[in-house]
Coordinates of C-alpha atoms in Angstrom, one line a residue:
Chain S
X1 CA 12.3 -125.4 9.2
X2 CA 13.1 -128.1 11.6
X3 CA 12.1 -130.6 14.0
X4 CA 9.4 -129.3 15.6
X5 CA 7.5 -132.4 17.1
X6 CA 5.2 -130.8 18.9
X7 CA 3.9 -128.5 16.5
X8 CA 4.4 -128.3 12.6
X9 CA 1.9 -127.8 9.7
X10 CA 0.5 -131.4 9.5
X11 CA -3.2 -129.5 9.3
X12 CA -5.5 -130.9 7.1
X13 CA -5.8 -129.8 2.9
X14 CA -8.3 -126.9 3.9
X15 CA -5.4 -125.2 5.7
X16 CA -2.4 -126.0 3.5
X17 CA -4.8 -124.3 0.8
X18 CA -5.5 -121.5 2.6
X19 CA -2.1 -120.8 3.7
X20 CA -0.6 -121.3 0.5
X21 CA -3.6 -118.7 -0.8
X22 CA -2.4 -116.1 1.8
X23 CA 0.9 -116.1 1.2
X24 CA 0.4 -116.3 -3.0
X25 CA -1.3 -112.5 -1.6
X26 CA -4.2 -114.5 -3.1
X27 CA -6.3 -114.3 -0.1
X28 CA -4.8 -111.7 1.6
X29 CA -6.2 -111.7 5.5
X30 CA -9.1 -114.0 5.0
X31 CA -7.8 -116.7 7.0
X32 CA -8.4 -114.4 9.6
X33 CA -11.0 -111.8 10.7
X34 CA -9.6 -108.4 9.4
X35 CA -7.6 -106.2 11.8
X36 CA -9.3 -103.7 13.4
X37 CA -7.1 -100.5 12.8
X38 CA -9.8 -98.1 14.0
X39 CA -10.5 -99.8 16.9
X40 CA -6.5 -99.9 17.5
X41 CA -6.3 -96.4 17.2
X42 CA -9.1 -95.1 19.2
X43 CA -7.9 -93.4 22.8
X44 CA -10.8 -93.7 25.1
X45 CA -13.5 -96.4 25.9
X46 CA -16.7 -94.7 24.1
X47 CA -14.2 -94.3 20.4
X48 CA -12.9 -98.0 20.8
X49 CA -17.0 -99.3 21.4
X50 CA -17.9 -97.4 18.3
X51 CA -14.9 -98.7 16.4
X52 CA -16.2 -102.2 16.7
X53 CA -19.7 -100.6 15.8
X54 CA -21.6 -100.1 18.9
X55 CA -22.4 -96.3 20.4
X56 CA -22.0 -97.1 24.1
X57 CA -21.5 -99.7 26.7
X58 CA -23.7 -100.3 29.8
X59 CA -22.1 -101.0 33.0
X60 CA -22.6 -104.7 34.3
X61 CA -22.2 -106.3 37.1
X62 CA -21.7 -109.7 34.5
X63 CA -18.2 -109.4 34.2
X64 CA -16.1 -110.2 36.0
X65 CA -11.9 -108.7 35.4
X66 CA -9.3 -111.2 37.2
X67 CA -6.5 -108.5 37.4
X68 CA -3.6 -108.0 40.2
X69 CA -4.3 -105.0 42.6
X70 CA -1.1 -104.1 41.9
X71 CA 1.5 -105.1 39.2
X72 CA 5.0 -105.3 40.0
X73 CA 5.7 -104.7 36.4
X74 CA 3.5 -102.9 33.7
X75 CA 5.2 -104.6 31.0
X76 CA 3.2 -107.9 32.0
X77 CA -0.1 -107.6 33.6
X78 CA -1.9 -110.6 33.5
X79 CA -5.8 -109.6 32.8
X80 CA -8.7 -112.1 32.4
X81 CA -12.1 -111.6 31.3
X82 CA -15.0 -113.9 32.1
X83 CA -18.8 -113.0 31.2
X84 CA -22.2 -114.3 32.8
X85 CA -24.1 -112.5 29.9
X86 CA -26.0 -114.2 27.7
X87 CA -25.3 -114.7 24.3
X88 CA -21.5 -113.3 23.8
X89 CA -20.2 -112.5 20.9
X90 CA -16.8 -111.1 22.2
X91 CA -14.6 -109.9 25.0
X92 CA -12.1 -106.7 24.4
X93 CA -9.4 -105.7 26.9
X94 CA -8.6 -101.9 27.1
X95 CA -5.7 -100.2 29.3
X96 CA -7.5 -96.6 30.1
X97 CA -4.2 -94.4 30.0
X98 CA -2.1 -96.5 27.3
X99 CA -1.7 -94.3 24.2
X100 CA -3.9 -96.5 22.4
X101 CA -6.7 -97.8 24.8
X102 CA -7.5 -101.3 22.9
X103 CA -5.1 -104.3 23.8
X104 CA -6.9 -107.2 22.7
X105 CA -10.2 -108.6 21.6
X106 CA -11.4 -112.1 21.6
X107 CA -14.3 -113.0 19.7
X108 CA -16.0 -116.0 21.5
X109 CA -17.5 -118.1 18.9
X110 CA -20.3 -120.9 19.1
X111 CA -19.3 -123.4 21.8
X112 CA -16.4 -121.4 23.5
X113 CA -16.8 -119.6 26.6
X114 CA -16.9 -116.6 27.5
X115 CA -13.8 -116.6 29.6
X116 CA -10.3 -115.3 27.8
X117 CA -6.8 -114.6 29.1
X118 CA -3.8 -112.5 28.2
X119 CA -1.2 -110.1 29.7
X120 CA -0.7 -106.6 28.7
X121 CA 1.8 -103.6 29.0
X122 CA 1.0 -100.6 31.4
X123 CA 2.8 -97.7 31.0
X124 CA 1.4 -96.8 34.2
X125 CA -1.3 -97.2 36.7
X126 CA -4.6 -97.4 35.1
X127 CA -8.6 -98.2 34.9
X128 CA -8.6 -102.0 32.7
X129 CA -11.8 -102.2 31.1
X130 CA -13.3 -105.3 29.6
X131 CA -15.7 -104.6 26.6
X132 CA -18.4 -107.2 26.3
X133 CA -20.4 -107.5 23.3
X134 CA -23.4 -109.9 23.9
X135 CA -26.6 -110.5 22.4
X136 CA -26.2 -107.3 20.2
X137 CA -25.2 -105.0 22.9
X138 CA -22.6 -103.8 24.7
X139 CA -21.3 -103.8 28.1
X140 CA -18.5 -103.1 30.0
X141 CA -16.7 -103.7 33.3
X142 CA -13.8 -101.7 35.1
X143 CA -11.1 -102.3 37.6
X144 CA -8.2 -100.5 38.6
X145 CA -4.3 -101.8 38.3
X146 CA -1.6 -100.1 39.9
X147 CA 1.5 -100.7 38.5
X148 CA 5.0 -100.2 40.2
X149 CA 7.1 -99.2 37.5
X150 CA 10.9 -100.5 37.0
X151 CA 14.0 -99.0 35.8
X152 CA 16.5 -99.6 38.7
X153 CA 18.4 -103.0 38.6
X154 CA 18.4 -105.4 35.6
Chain W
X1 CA 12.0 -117.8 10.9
X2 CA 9.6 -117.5 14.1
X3 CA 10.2 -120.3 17.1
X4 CA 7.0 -122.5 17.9
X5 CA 4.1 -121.5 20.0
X6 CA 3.6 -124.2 22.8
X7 CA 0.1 -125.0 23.3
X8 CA -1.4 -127.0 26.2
X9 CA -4.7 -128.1 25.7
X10 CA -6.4 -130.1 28.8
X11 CA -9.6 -131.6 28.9
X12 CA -11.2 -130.6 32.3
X13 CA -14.5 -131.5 34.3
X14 CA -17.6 -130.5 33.0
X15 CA -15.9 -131.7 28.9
X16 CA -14.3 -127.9 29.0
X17 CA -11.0 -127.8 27.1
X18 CA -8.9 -125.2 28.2
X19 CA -6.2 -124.0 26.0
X20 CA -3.0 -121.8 27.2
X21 CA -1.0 -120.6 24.2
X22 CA 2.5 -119.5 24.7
X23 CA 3.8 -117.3 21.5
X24 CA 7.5 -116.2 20.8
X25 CA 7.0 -112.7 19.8
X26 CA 9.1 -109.5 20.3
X27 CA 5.5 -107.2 20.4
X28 CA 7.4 -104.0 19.4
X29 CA 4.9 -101.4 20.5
X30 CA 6.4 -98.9 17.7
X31 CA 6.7 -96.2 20.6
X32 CA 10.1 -97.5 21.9
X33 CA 13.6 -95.7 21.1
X34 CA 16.8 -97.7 20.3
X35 CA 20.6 -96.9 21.7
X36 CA 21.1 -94.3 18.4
X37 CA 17.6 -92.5 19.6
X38 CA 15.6 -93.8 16.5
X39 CA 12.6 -95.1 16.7
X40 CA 12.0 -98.8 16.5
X41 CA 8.8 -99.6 14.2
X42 CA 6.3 -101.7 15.4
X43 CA 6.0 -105.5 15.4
X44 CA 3.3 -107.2 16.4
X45 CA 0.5 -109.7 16.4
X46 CA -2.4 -109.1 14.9
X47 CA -4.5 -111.4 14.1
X48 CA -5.3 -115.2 15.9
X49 CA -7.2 -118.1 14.8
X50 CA -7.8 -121.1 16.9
X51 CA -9.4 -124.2 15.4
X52 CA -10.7 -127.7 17.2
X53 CA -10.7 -130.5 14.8
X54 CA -10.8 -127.7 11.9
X55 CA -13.7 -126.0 13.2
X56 CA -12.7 -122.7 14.4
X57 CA -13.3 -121.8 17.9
X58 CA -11.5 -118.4 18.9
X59 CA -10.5 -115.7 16.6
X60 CA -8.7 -112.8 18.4
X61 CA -7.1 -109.5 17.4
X62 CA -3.7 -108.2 19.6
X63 CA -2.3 -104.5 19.2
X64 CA 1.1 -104.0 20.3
X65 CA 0.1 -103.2 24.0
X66 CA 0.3 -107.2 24.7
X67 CA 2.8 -108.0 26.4
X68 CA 6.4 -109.4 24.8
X69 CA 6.4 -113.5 24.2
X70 CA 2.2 -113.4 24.3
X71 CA 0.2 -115.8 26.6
X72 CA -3.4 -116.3 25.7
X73 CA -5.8 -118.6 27.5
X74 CA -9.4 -119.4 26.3
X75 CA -11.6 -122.8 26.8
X76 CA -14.3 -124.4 24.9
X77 CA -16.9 -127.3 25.2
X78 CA -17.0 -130.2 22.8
X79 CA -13.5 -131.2 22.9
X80 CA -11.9 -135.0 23.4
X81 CA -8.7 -136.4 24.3
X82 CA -6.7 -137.1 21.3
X83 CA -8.6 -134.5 19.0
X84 CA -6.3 -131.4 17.3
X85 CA -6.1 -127.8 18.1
X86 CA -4.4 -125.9 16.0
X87 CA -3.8 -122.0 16.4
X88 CA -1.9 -119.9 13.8
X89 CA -1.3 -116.2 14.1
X90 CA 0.1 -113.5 11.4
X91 CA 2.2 -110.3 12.1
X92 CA 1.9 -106.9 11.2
X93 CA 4.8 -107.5 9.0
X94 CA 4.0 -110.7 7.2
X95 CA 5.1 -112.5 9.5
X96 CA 3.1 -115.8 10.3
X97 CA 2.9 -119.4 12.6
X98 CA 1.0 -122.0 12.4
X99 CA 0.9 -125.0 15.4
X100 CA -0.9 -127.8 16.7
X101 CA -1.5 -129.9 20.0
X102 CA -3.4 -132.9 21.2
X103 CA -5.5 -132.5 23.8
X104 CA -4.7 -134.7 27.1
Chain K
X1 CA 27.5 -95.4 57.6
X2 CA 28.6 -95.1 54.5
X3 CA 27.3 -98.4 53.2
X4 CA 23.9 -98.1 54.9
X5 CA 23.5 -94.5 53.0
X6 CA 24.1 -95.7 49.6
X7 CA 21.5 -98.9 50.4
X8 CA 19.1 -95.8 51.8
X9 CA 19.8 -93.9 48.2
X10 CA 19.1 -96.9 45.6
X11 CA 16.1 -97.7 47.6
X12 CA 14.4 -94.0 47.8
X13 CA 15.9 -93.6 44.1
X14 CA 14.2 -97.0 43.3
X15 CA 10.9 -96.4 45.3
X16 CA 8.0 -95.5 43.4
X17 CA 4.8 -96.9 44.4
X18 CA 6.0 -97.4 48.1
X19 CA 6.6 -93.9 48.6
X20 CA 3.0 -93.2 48.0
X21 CA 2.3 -95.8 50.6
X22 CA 2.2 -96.0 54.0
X23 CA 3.7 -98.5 56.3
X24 CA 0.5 -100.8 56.3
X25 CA -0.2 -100.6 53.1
X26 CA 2.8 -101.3 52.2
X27 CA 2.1 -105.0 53.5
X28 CA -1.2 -105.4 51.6
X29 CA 1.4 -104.4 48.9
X30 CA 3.5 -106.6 49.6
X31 CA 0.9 -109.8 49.3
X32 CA -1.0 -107.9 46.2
X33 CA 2.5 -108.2 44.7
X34 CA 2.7 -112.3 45.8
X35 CA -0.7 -112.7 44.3
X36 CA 0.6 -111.3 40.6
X37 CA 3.0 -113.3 40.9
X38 CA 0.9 -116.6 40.7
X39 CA -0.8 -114.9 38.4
X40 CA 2.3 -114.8 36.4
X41 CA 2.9 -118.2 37.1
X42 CA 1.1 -120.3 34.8
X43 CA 2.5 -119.2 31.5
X44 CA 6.5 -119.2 31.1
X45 CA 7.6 -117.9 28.4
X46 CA 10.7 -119.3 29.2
X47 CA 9.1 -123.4 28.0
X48 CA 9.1 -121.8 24.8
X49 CA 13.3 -121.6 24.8
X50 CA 13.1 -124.7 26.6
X51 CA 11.5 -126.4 23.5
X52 CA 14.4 -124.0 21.6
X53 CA 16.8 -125.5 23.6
X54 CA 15.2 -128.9 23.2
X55 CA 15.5 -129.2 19.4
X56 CA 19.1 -127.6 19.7
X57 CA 20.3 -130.2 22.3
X58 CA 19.2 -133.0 20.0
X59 CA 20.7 -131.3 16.6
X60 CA 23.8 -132.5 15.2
X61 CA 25.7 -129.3 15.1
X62 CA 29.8 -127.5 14.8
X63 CA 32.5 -128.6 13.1
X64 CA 32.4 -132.9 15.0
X65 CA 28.9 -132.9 13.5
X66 CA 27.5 -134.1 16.8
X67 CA 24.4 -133.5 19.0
X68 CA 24.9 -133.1 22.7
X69 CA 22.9 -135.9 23.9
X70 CA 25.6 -137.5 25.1
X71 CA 26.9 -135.2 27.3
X72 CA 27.8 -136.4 31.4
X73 CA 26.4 -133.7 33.2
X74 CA 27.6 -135.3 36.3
X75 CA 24.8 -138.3 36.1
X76 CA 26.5 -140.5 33.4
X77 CA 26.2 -139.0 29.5
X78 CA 23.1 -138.7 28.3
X79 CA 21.4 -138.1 32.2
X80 CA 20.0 -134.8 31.8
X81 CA 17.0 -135.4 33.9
X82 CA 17.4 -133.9 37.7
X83 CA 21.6 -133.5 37.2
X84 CA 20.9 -129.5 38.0
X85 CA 20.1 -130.0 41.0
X86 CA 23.8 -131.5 41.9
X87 CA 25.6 -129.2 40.2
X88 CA 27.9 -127.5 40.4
X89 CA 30.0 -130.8 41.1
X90 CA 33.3 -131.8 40.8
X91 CA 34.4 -133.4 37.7
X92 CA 37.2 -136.1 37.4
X93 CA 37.9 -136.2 33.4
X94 CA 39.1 -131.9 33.9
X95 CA 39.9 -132.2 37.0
X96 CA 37.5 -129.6 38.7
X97 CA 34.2 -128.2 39.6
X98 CA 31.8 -127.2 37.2
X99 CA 28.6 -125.5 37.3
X100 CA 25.6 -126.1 34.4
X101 CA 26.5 -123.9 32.3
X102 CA 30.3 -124.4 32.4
X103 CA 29.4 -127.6 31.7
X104 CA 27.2 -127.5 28.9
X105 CA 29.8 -125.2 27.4
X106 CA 32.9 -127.9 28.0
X107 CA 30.3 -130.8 26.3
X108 CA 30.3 -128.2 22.8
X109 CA 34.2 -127.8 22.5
X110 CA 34.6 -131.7 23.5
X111 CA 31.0 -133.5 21.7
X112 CA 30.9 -131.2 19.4
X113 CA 34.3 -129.5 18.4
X114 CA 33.3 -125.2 18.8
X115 CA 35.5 -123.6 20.1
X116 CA 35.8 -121.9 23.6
X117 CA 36.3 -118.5 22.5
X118 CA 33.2 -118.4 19.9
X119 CA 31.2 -120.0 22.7
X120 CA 31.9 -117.5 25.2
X121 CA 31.8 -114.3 23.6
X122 CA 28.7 -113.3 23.8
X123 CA 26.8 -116.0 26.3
X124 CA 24.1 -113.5 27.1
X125 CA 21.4 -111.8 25.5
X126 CA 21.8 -108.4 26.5
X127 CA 19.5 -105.8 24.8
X128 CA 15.8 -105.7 24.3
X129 CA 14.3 -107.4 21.9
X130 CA 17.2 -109.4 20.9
X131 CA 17.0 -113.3 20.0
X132 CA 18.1 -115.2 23.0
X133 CA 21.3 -117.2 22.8
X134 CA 21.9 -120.6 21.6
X135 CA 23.3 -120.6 25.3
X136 CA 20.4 -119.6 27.2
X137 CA 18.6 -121.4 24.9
X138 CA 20.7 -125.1 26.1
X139 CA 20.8 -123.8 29.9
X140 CA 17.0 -123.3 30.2
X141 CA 16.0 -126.6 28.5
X142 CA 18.8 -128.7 30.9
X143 CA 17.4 -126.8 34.1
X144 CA 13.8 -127.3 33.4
X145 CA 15.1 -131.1 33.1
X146 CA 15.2 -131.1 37.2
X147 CA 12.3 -129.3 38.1
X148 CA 11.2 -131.0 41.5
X149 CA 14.6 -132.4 42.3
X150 CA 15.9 -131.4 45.5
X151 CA 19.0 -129.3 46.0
X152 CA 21.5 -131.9 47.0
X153 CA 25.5 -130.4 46.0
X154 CA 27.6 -133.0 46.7
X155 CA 30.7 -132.3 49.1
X156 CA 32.6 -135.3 49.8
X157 CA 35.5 -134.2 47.4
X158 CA 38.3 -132.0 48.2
X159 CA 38.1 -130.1 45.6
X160 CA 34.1 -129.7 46.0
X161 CA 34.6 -128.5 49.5
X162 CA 37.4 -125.3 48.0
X163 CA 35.0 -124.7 46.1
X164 CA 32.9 -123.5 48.6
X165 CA 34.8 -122.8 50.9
X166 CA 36.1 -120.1 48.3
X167 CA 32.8 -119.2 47.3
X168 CA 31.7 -118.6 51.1
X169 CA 34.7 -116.1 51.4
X170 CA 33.9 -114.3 48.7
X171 CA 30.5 -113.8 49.4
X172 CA 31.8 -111.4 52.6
X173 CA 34.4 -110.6 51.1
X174 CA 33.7 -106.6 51.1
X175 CA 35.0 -104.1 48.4
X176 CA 34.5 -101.5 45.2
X177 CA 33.0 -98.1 45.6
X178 CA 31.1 -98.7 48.9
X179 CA 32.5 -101.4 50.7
X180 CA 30.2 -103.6 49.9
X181 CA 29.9 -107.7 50.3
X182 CA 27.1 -109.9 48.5
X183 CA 26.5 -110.4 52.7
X184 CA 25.7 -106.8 53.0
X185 CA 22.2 -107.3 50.9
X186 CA 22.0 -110.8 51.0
X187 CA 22.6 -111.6 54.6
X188 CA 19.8 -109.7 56.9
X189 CA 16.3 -110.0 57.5
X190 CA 13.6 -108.3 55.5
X191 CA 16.7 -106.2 53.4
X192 CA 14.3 -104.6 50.7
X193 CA 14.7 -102.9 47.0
X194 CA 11.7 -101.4 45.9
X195 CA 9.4 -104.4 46.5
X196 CA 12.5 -106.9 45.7
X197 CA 12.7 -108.7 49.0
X198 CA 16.6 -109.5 49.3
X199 CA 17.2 -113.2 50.2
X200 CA 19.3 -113.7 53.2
X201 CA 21.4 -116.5 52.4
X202 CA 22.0 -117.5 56.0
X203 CA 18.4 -118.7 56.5
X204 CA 18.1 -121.8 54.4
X205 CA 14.3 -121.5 53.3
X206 CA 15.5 -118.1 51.9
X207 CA 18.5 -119.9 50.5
X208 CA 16.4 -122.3 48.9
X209 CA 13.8 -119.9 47.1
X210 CA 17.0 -118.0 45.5
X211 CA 19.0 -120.4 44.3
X212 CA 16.1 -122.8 43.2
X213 CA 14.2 -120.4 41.0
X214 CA 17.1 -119.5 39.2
X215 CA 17.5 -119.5 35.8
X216 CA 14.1 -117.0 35.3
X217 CA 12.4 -115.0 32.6
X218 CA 13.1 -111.7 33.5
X219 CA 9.3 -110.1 32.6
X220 CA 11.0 -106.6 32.6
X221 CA 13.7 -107.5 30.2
X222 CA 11.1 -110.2 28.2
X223 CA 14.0 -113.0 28.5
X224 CA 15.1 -115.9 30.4
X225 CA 18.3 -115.1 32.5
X226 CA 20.9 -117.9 34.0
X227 CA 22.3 -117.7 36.6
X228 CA 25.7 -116.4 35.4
X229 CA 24.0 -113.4 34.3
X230 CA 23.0 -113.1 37.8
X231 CA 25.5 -113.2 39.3
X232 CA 27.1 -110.9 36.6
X233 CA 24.4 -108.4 37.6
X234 CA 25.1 -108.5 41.3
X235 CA 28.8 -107.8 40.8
X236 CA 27.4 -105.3 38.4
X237 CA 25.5 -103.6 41.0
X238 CA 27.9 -103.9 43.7
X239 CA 30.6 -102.1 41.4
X240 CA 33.0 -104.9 41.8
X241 CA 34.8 -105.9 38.2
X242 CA 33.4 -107.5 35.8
X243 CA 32.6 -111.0 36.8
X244 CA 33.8 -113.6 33.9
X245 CA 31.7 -116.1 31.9
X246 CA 32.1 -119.1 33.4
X247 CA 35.2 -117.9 35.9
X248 CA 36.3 -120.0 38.8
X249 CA 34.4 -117.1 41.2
X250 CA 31.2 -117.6 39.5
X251 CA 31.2 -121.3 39.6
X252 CA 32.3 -120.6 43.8
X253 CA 29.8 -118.5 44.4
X254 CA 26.8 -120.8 43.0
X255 CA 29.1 -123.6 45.1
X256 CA 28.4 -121.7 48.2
X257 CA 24.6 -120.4 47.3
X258 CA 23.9 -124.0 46.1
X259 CA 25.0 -126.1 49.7
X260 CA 23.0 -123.2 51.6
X261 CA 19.9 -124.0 49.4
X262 CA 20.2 -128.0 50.5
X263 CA 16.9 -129.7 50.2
X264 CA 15.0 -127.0 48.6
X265 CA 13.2 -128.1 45.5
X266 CA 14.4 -126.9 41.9
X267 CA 11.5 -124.6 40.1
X268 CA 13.3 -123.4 37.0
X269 CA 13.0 -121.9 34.5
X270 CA 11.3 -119.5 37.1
X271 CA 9.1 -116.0 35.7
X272 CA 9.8 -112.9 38.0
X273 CA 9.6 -109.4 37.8

């Protein structure tokens, strides 16, 4: 460990204890919500919703997906989520045609908005799909990326 | 030994704090062959927390379809100039960060 | 022409959505593609080796037990801020021009007391996945230093003017497989690869966006590249032989590429494709 200014573990006793729990194997992954392997490993939209415990998802025009048309490179495709819905409990990204369709999920908690960011790989051109869950329910939006894949040049 | 994240956190109109986390990762998707053909196992984030002032505000998940060296942006209300966020993440090897900004 | 087929080969070879596309689509392409890449903007990956490069800049570190901070990078020692945008400059205490990165390497055998060979072997990081360099690592935090400077290569010394002088020679200078110069992609209008546009050196504002947002994270190798790798990769894909580390032709070439860009305004670390 060094020098990190910026940054270091200067978080308050809560934290040190909980971090010194998690790595003792004390505490295991409570620090954090649990990973969601099912979800993970689910292929298509309807098995990732029920993964994360819904049945289906209802279109909405409340989402909106800030996505590139096209993406000069699948390896980074910057993909944003932002929600008008009422009452959301959290956002999920999902790459149709990746092996595994789930990229991310967010879960928005009590004074954070409904508006997330990230960048994901495409193995190639694809329907992104952003999973809403909000007052209970789910919903989802859908836009396509098309990717221009590399492999000439460096 | 992971490098820091870098996190900006900016106060912006309306008392939103919005937060862009920069993470050093390599994001090994687990699907990827090396030079001698074999199959390199996957590394990746998993799991996110994000706390203002200790109070958690985001918690996210990440498979190994994010992207190498992860961004993640997300905003929240209630935040003020000086006060702490701090966002740790842990691997699906063990592997683990913890860091902190100010917000300006 | 023999030159003009093989350009028509790597580009139908390279093509994959533009195939699919016709001519006017091709354009909305072409802006879809400018709009990812302010999309890409905001979120370098390359600030987090600039912070790397930070703390390793500031370490006491090799066998003098010494930090670089007070390297001359051409300002006086210690003047990192804005000293990229000069370079590469004549220096008087070795007698010759240096780029950045020659540079930074000379300050570690001189501060610091490595040695040239262990510095050099190995400048780049070359395969996916692995750890950037300690040298990418000092080149992206000293170039971030003079984002907003403007390009201003000084040229008022003999020795400064060889320099490009050489540098411009070798640029047309044509050879390898298919007679090729770095003029033959760099030096005409609208010269495309896939939906690389190729800068045309000749036309400063072109100049300017090369040479300025160099180094850049590569997105499609997930690292930050300087711009000796660049050029490495250019000689690379022109077949010419292997360009070395820190060579008097490297530090030529970014001579010449650097006096073209005059005026334009440093943006690196860049991210691109």
């Amino acid at each position: 460990m060094n020098l990190q200014r910026r940054t270091t573990l200067k978080t308050g006793a809560s934290f040190a204890l909980i971090a010194a729990a998690v790595s003792a194997g004390v505490l295991p992954t409570s620090a954090f919500a649990q990973w969601n392997k099912n979800a993970f490993d689910a292929k298509t939209l309807n098995d990732v919703v029920k993964a994360m415990g819904g049945t289906t998802a209802e279109k909405s025009g409340d989402i909106a997906i800030t996505a590139p048309d096209i993406a000069e490179n699948g390896a980074v495709v910057p993909i944003a989520v932002a929600s008008k819905l009422a009452n959301v409990e959290s956002i999920a990204i999902l790459v149709e045609k990746n092996p595994n369709a789930l990229a991310a999920s967010f879960d928005i908690l009590a004074g954070t908005e409904a508006n997330v960011g990230t960048r994901v790989k495409m193995g190639q051109s694809s329907n992104v799909h952003a999973i809403v869950k909000a007052g209970g329910k789910y919903y989802v939006a859908t836009k396509e990326v098309k990717v221009t894949l590399g492999g000439c040049g460096g | 030994m992971s490098d820091p994240m870098r996190i900006r956190a900016q106060l912006k109109d309306g008392g939103i704090t919005e937060v862009r986390v920069l993470m050093a990762h390599v994001m090994e998707t687990g699907q990827r062959k090396d030079s001698a053909g074999a199959t390199v196992p996957a590394h990746h984030i998993q799991s996110i927390s994000a706390t203002h002032n200790g109070k958690a505000v985001l918690s996210a998940q990440f498979g190994p379809a994010v992207s190498q060296n992860p961004v993640m942006n997300f905003s929240f209300k209630g935040g003020a100039k000086g006060d702490k966020v701090t966002v740790s993440w842990t691997d699906n090897k063990g592997g683990k960060r913890t860091d902190e900004a100010t917000i300006s | 022409m023999k030159s003009r087929n093989w350009f028509a080969t790597i580009t139908a070879a390279c093509l994959s959505l533009p195939m699919a596309l016709n001519v006017v689509a091709q354009q909305d392409a072409q802006k879809e593609i400018e709009r990812y890449r302010q999309l890409l903007a905001d979120g370098n990956p390359a600030e987090l080796l600039e912070m790397r490069g930070e703390d390793l800049w500031k370490q006491k570190r090799g066998p003098k037990n010494a930090s670089l901070e007070a390297c001359d990078l051409g300002l006086g020692a210690g003047k990192i801020a804005n000293a990229n945008a000069v370079l590469p400059r004549y220096f008087a205490d070795v007698d010759r021009v240096m780029d950045l990165e020659s540079r930074i390497v000379h300050c570690q055998i001189t501060l610091q007391g490595f040695t040239r060979e262990e510095l050099t072997k190995r400048p780049h990081s070359l395969t996916v996945a692995e750890r950037q360099t300690d040298h990418e690592a000092l080149t992206a935090y000293a170039v971030g230093l003079s984002r907003g400077a403007a390009v201003n290569l000084p040229q008022a010394h003999p020795k400064e003017r060889e320099s490009f002088l050489r540098g411009e020679k070798m640029f047309f200078f044509k050879g390898g497989p298919y007679d090729f110069s770095c003029a033959t992609c760099h030096s005409v209008d609208g010269q495309r690869i896939r939906l690389q546009d190729l800068p045309n050196f000749q036309k400063p504002d072109n100049a300017q966006r090369a040479f300025t947002t160099w180094p850049a994270y590569r997105v499609s190798q997930g690292a930050m590249r300087t711009m000796q790798w660049r050029l490495y990769d250019c000689f690379r894909q022109q077949r010419f032989p292997e360009l070395a580390f820190l060579s008097q032709a490297s530090v030529d070439l970014i001579t010449y590429m650097g006096v073209k860009a005059k005026d334009g305004k440093m943006d690196s670390p860049a991210i691109k494709r």
